[in-house]
mmCIF file of C-alpha atoms in Angstrom:
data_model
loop_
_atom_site.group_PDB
_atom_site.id
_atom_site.type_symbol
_atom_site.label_atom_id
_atom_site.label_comp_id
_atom_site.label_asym_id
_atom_site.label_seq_id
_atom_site.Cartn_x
_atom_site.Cartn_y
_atom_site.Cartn_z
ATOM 1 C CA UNK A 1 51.430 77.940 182.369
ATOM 2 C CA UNK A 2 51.388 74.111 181.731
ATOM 3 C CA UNK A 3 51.336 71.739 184.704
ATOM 4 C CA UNK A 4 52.313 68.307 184.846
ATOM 5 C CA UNK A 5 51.872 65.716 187.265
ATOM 6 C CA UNK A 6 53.604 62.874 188.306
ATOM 7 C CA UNK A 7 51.438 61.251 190.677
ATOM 8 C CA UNK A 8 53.882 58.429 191.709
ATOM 9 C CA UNK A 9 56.781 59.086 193.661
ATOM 10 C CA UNK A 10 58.419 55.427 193.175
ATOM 11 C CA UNK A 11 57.600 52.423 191.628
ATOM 12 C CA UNK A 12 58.670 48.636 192.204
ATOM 13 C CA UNK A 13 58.910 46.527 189.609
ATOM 14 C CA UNK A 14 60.513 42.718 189.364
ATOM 15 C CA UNK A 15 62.772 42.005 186.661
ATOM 16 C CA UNK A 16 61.643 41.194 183.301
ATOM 17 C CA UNK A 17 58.256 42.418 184.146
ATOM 18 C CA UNK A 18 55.988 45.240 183.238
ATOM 19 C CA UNK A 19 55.559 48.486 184.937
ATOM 20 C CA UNK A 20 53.708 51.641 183.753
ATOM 21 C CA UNK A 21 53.977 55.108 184.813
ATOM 22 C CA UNK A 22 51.651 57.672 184.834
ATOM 23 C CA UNK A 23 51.503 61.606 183.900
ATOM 24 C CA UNK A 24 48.787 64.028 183.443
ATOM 25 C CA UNK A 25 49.122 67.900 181.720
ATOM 26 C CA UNK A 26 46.820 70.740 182.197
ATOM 27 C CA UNK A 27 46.927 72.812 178.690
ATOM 28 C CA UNK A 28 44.606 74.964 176.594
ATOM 29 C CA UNK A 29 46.697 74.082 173.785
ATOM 30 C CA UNK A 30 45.974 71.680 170.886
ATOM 31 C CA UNK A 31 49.290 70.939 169.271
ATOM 32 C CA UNK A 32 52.188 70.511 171.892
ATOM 33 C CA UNK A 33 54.962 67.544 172.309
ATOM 34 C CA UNK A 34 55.185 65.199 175.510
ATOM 35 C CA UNK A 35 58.327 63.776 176.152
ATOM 36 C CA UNK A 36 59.455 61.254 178.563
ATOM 37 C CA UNK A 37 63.393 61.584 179.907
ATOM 38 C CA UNK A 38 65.213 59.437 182.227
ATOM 39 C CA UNK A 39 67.757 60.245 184.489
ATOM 40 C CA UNK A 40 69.894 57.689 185.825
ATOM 41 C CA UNK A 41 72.156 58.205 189.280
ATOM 42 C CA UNK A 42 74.672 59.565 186.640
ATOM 43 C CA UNK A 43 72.280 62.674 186.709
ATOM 44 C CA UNK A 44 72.335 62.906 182.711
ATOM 45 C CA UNK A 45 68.938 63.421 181.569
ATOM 46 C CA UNK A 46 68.491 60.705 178.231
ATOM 47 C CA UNK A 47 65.198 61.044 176.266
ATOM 48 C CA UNK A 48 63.372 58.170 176.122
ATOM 49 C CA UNK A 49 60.356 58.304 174.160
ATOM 50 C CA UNK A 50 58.635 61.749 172.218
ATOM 51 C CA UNK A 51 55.198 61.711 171.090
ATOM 52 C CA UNK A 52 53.615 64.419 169.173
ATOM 53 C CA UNK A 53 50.220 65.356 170.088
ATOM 54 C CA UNK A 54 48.406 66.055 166.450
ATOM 55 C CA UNK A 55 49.376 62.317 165.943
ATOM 56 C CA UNK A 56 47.071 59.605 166.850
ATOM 57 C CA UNK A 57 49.479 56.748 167.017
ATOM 58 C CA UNK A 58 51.254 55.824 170.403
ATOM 59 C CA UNK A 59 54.910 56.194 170.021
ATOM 60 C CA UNK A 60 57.152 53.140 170.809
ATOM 61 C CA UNK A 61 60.884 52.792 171.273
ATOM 62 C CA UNK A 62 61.933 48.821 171.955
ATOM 63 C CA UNK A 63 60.756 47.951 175.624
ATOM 64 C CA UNK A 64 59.168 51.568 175.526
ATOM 65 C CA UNK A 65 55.758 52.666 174.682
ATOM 66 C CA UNK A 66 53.145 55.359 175.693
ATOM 67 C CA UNK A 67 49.714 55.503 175.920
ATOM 68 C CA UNK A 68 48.576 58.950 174.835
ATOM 69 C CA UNK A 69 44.914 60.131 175.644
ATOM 70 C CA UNK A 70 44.770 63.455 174.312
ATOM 71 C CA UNK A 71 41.263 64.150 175.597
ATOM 72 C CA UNK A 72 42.426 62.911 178.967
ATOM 73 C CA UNK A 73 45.372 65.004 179.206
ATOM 74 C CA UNK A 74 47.126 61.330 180.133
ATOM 75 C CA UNK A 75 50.135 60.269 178.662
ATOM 76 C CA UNK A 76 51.744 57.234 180.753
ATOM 77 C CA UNK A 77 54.930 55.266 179.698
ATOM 78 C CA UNK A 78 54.975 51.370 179.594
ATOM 79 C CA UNK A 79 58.254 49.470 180.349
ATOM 80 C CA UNK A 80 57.910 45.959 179.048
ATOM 81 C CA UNK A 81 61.065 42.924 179.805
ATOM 82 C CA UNK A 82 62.064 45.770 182.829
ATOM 83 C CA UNK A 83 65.758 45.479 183.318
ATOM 84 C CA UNK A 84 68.286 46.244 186.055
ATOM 85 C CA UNK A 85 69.609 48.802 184.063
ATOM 86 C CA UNK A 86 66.210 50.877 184.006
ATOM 87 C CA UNK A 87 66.116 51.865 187.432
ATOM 88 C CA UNK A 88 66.166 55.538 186.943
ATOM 89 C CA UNK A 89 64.072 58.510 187.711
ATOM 90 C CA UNK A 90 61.670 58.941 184.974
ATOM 91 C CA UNK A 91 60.440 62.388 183.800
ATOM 92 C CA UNK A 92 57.456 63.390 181.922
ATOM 93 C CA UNK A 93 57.887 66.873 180.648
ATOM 94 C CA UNK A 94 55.737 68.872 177.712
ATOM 95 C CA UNK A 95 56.508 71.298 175.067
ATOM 96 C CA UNK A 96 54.104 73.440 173.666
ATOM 97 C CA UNK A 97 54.383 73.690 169.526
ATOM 98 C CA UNK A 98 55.389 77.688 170.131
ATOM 99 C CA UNK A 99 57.285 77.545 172.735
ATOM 100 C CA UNK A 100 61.203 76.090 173.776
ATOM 101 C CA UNK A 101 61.364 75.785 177.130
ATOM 102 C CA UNK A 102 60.285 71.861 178.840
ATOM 103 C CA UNK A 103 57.814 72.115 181.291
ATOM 104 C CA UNK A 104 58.211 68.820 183.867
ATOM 105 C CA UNK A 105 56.458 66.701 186.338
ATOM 106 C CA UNK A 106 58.331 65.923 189.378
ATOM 107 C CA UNK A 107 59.168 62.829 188.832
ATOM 108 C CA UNK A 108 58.768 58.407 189.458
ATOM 109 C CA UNK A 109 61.710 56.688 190.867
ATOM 110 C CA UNK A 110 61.876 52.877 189.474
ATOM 111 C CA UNK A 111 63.012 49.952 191.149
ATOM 112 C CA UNK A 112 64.301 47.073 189.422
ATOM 113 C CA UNK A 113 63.810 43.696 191.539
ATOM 114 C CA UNK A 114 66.461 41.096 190.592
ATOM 115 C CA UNK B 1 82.470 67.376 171.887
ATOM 116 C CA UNK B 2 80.196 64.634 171.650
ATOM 117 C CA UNK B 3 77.373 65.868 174.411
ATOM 118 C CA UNK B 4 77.189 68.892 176.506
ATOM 119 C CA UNK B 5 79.719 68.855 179.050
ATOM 120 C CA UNK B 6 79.291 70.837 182.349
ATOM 121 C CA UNK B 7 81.840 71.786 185.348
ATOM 122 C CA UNK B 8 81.674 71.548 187.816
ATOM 123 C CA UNK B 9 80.633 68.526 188.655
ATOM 124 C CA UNK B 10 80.110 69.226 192.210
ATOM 125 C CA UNK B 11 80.686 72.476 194.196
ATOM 126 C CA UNK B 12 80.267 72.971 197.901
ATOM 127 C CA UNK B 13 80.441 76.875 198.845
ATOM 128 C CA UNK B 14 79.623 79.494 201.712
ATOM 129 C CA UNK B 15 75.986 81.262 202.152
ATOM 130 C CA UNK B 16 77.076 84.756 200.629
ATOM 131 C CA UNK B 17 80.019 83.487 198.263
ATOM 132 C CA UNK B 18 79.555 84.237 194.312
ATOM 133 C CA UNK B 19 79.599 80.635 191.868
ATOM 134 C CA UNK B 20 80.177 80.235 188.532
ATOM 135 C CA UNK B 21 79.322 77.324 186.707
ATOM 136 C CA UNK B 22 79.634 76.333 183.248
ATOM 137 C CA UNK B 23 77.927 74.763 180.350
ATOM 138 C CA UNK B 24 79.712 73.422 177.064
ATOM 139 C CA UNK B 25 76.841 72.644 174.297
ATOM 140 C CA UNK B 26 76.956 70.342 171.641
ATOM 141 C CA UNK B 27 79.007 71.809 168.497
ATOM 142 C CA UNK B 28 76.764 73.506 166.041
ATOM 143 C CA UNK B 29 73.662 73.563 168.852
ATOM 144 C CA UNK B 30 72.351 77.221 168.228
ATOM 145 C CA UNK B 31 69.674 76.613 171.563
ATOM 146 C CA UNK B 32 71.265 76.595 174.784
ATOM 147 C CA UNK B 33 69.119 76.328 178.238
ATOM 148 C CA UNK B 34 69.813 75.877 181.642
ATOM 149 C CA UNK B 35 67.559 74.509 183.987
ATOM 150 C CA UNK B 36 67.006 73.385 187.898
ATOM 151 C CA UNK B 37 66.267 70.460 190.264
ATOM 152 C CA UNK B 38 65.958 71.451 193.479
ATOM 153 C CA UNK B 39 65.929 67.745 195.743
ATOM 154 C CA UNK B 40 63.294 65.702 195.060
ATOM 155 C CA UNK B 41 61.240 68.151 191.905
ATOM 156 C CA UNK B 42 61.509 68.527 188.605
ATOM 157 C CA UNK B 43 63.376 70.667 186.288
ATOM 158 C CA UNK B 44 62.750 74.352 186.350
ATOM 159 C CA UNK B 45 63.406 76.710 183.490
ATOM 160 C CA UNK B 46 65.838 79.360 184.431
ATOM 161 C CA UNK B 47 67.123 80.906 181.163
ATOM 162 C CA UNK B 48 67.035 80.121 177.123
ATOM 163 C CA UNK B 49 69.887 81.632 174.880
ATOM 164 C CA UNK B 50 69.386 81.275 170.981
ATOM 165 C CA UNK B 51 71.993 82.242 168.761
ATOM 166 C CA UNK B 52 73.247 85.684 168.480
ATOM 167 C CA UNK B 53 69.036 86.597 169.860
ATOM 168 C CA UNK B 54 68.713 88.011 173.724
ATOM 169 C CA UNK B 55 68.112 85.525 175.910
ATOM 170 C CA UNK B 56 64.842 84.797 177.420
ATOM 171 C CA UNK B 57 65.127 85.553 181.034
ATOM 172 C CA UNK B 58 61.923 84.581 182.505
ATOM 173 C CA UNK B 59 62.949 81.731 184.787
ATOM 174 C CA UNK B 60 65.649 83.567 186.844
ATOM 175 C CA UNK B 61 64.340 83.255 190.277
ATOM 176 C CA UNK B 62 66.146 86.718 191.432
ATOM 177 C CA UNK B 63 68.374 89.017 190.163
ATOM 178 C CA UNK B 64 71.069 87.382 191.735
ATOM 179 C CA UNK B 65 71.177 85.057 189.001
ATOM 180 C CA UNK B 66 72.669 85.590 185.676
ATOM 181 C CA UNK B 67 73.778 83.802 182.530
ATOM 182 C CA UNK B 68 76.018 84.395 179.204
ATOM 183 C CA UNK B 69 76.522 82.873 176.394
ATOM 184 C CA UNK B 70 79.953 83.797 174.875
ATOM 185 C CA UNK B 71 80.841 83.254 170.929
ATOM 186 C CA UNK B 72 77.555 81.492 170.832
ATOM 187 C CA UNK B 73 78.794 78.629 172.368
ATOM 188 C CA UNK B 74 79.635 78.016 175.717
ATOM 189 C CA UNK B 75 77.922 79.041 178.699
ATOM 190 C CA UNK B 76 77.954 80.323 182.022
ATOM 191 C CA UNK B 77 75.660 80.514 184.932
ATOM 192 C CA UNK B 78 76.095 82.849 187.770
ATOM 193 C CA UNK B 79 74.830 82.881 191.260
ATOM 194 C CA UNK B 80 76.374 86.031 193.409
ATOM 195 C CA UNK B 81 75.497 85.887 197.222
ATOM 196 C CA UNK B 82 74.646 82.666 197.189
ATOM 197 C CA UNK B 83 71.678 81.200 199.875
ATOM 198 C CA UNK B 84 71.027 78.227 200.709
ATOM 199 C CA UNK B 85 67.806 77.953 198.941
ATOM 200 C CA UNK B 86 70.026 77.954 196.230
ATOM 201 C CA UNK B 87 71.593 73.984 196.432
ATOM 202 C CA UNK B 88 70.054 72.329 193.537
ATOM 203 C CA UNK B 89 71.309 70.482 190.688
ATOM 204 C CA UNK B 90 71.923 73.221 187.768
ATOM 205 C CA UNK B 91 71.563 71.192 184.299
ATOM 206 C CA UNK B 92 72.307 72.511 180.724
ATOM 207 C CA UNK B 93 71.194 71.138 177.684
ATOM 208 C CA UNK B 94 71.113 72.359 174.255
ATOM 209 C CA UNK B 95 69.398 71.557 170.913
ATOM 210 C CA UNK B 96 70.203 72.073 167.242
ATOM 211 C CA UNK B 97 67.453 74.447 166.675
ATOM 212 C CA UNK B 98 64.515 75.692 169.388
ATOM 213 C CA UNK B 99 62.067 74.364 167.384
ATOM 214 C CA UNK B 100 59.689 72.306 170.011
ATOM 215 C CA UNK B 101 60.023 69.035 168.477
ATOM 216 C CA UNK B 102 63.517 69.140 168.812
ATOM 217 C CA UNK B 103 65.464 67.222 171.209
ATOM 218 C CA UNK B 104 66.966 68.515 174.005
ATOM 219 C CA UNK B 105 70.172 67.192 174.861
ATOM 220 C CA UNK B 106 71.374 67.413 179.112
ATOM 221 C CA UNK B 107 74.498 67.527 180.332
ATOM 222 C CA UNK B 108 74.899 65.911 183.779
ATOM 223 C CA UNK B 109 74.655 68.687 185.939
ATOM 224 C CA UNK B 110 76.264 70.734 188.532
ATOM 225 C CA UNK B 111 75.151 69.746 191.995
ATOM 226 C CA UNK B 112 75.759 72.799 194.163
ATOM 227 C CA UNK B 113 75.885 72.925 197.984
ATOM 228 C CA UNK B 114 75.423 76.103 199.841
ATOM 229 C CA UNK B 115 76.145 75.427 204.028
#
């Protein structure tokens, strides 16, 4: 089974600056997809960012971007220009290549300081 | 509809009562999965449907737990004799096909209370 870990339970960050969250994954696999989701108080679950591990390049979406290190197992998640409308729980789950179900890490709440 | 749509949205019910709660995937999404977040975790896999396909089980946490997936479209999730071990936010999502780079799209969730 694949475990990943979320090794921050919150995070503070003041508007319009930077904060980065980190996630690690214990797999044998080679080919898999990490995915970061946020969930906002609403409780719906929005993807964020998807990167796919047989490609080199870090994914970016906007104020999003990841920093994969395959041979780390790392895969942490940037927020640049942080706005109020961030403050979420953030998710880091993977998906093996074979398989359907997400596996997930148990979370980062971020703050958003006006 | 436009995203998976769940109900209820909140349920409060006895130790020992029966729930049912429900799951409405995207139209045309031929993966349907439900999920769990128990306070302060992440999501655990309870149960995968795939079109007409048997359902992948694995996640149930008992046998007091079961799911269907009528028509191949909606779904729902059934917890008889409930505990209180049970109170957890129940999410659904869905995808157009299982394949693993394929989004998976949440619905916001049923947040049940068992007192």
């Amino acid at each position: 089974a694949q475990t990943v870990t979320q090794s921050q339970p919150e995070m503070s960050v003041q508007e319009a600056e930077t904060v980065t969250l980190s996630c690690t994954y214990d797999t044998s696999e080679s080919d898999y997809y990490l995915f970061w989701y946020k969930q906002p108080p609403s409780r719906q679950m929005i993807l964020v960012i998807r990167q796919e591990a047989y490609k080199q390049q870090n994914a970016t979406e906007n104020r999003f971007s990841v920093n994969f290190q395959k041979a780390a197992k790392s895969f942490s998640l940037k927020i640049s220009d942080s706005q109020l409308g961030d403050a979420a729980m953030y998710f880091c789950a993977y998906r093996n290549r074979n398989d359907y179900k997400l596996s997930f890490g148990a979370g980062t709440t971020v703050t958003v300081r006006a | 509809g436009a995203g998976v749509s769940q109900s209820p949205s909140n349920k409060v019910t006895e130790k020992g009562k029966d729930v049912e709660l429900r799951c409405d995937p995207i139209s045309g999404h031929t993966a349907l999965y439900w999920y769990r977040q128990s306070l302060g975790q992440g999501l655990e896999f309870l149960i995968y449907f795939q079109g007409n396909s048997a359902p992948d089980k694995s996640g149930l946490p008992s046998d007091r737990f079961s799911a269907e997936r009528t028509g191949g479209s909606v779904s729902t999730l059934t917890i008889q004799r409930t505990q209180q071990e049970d109170s957890a936010v129940y999410l659904c999502a869905s995808s157009l096909v299982p394949a693993a780079r394929e989004t998976q799209y949440f619905g916001p969730g049923t947040r049940l209370l068992v007192l």
